[in-house]
Tab-separated table of C-alpha atoms in Angstrom:
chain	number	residue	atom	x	y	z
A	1	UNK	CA	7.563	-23.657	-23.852
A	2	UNK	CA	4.718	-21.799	-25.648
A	3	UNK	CA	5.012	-18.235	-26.455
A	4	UNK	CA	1.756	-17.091	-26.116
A	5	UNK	CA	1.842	-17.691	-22.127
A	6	UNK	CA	-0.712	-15.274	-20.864
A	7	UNK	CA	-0.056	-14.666	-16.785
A	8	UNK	CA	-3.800	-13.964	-16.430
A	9	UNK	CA	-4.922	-17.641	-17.054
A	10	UNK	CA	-3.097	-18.529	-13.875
A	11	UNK	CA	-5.715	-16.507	-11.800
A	12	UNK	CA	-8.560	-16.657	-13.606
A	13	UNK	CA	-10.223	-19.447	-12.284
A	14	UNK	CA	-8.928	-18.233	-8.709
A	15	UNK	CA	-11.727	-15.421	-7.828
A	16	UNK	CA	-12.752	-16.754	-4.347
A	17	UNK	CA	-9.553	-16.722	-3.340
A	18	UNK	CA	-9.172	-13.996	-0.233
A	19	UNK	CA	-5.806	-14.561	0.702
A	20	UNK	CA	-2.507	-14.955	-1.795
A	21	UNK	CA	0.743	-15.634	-1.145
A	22	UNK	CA	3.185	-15.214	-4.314
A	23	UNK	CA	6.532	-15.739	-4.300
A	24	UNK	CA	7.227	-13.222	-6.908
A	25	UNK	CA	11.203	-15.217	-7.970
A	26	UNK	CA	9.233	-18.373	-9.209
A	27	UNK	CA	7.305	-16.238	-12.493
A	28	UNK	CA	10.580	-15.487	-14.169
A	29	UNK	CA	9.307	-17.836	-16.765
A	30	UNK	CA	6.892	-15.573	-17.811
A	31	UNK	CA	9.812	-12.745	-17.821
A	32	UNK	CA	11.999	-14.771	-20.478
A	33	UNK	CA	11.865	-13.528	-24.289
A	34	UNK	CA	9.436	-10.747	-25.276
A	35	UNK	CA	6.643	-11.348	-22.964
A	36	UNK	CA	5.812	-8.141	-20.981
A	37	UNK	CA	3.368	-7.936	-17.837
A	38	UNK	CA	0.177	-6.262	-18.436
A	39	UNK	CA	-1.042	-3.230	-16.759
A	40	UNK	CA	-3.646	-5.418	-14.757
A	41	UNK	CA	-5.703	-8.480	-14.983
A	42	UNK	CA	-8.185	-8.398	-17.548
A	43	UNK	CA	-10.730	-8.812	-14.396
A	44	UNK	CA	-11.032	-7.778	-10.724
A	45	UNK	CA	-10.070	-10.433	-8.193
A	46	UNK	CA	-12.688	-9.252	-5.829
A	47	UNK	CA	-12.506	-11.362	-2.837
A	48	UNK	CA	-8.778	-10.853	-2.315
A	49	UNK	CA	-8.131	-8.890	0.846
A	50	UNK	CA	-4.462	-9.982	1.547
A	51	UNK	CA	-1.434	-10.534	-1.003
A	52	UNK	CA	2.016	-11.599	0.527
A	53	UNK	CA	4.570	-10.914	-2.169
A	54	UNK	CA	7.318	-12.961	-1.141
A	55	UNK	CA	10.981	-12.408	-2.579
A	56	UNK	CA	10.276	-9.080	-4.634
A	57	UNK	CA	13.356	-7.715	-6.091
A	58	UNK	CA	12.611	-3.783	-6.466
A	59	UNK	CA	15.315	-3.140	-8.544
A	60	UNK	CA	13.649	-5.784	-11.473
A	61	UNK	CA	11.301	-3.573	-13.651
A	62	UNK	CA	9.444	-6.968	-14.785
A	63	UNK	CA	8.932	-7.907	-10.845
A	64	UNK	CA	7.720	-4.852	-9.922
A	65	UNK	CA	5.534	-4.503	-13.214
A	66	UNK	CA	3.897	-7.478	-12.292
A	67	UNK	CA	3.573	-6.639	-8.623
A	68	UNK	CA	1.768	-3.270	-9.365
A	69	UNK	CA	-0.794	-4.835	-11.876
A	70	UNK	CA	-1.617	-7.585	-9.777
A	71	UNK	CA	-2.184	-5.068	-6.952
A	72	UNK	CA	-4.620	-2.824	-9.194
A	73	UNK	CA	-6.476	-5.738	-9.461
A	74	UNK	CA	-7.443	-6.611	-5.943
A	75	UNK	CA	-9.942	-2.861	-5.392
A	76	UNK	CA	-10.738	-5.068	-1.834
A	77	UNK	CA	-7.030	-5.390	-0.713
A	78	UNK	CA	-6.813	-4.948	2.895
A	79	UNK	CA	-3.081	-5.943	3.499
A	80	UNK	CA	-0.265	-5.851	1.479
């Protein structure tokens, strides 16, 4: 596995995408050795008005890292 793995290549071809549904258990690859989740995306994921986070352990600092900069960058999120 590479350890450059960058979590915002996974949605950056994704920006029609208005509703997301992310089971939040399946990126603990990205969680393994010294990678850390960034405060947001490097872009806005305008179109996005719901995101279903499935599975979201509160008590994980990495899942609820992620969660929150995912969430800062949907500004059109209508349900969460």
């Amino acid at each position: 596995m590479e350890k450059d793995i960058d979590f915002a290549k996974v949605f950056n071809s994704c920006s029609a995408i208005e509703y997301l549904s992310l089971n939040i258990a399946c990126v603990w690859v990205f969680a393994q050795g010294e990678y850390e989740a960034p405060a947001r995306l490097p872009f806005d994921l305008n179109c996005v008005k719901r995101f279903d986070l499935l599975e979201l352990a509160l008590v994980d600092a990495y899942e609820l890292s992620l969660s929150i900069s995912l969430i800062r960058s949907f500004p059109y999120l209508e349900y969460l």
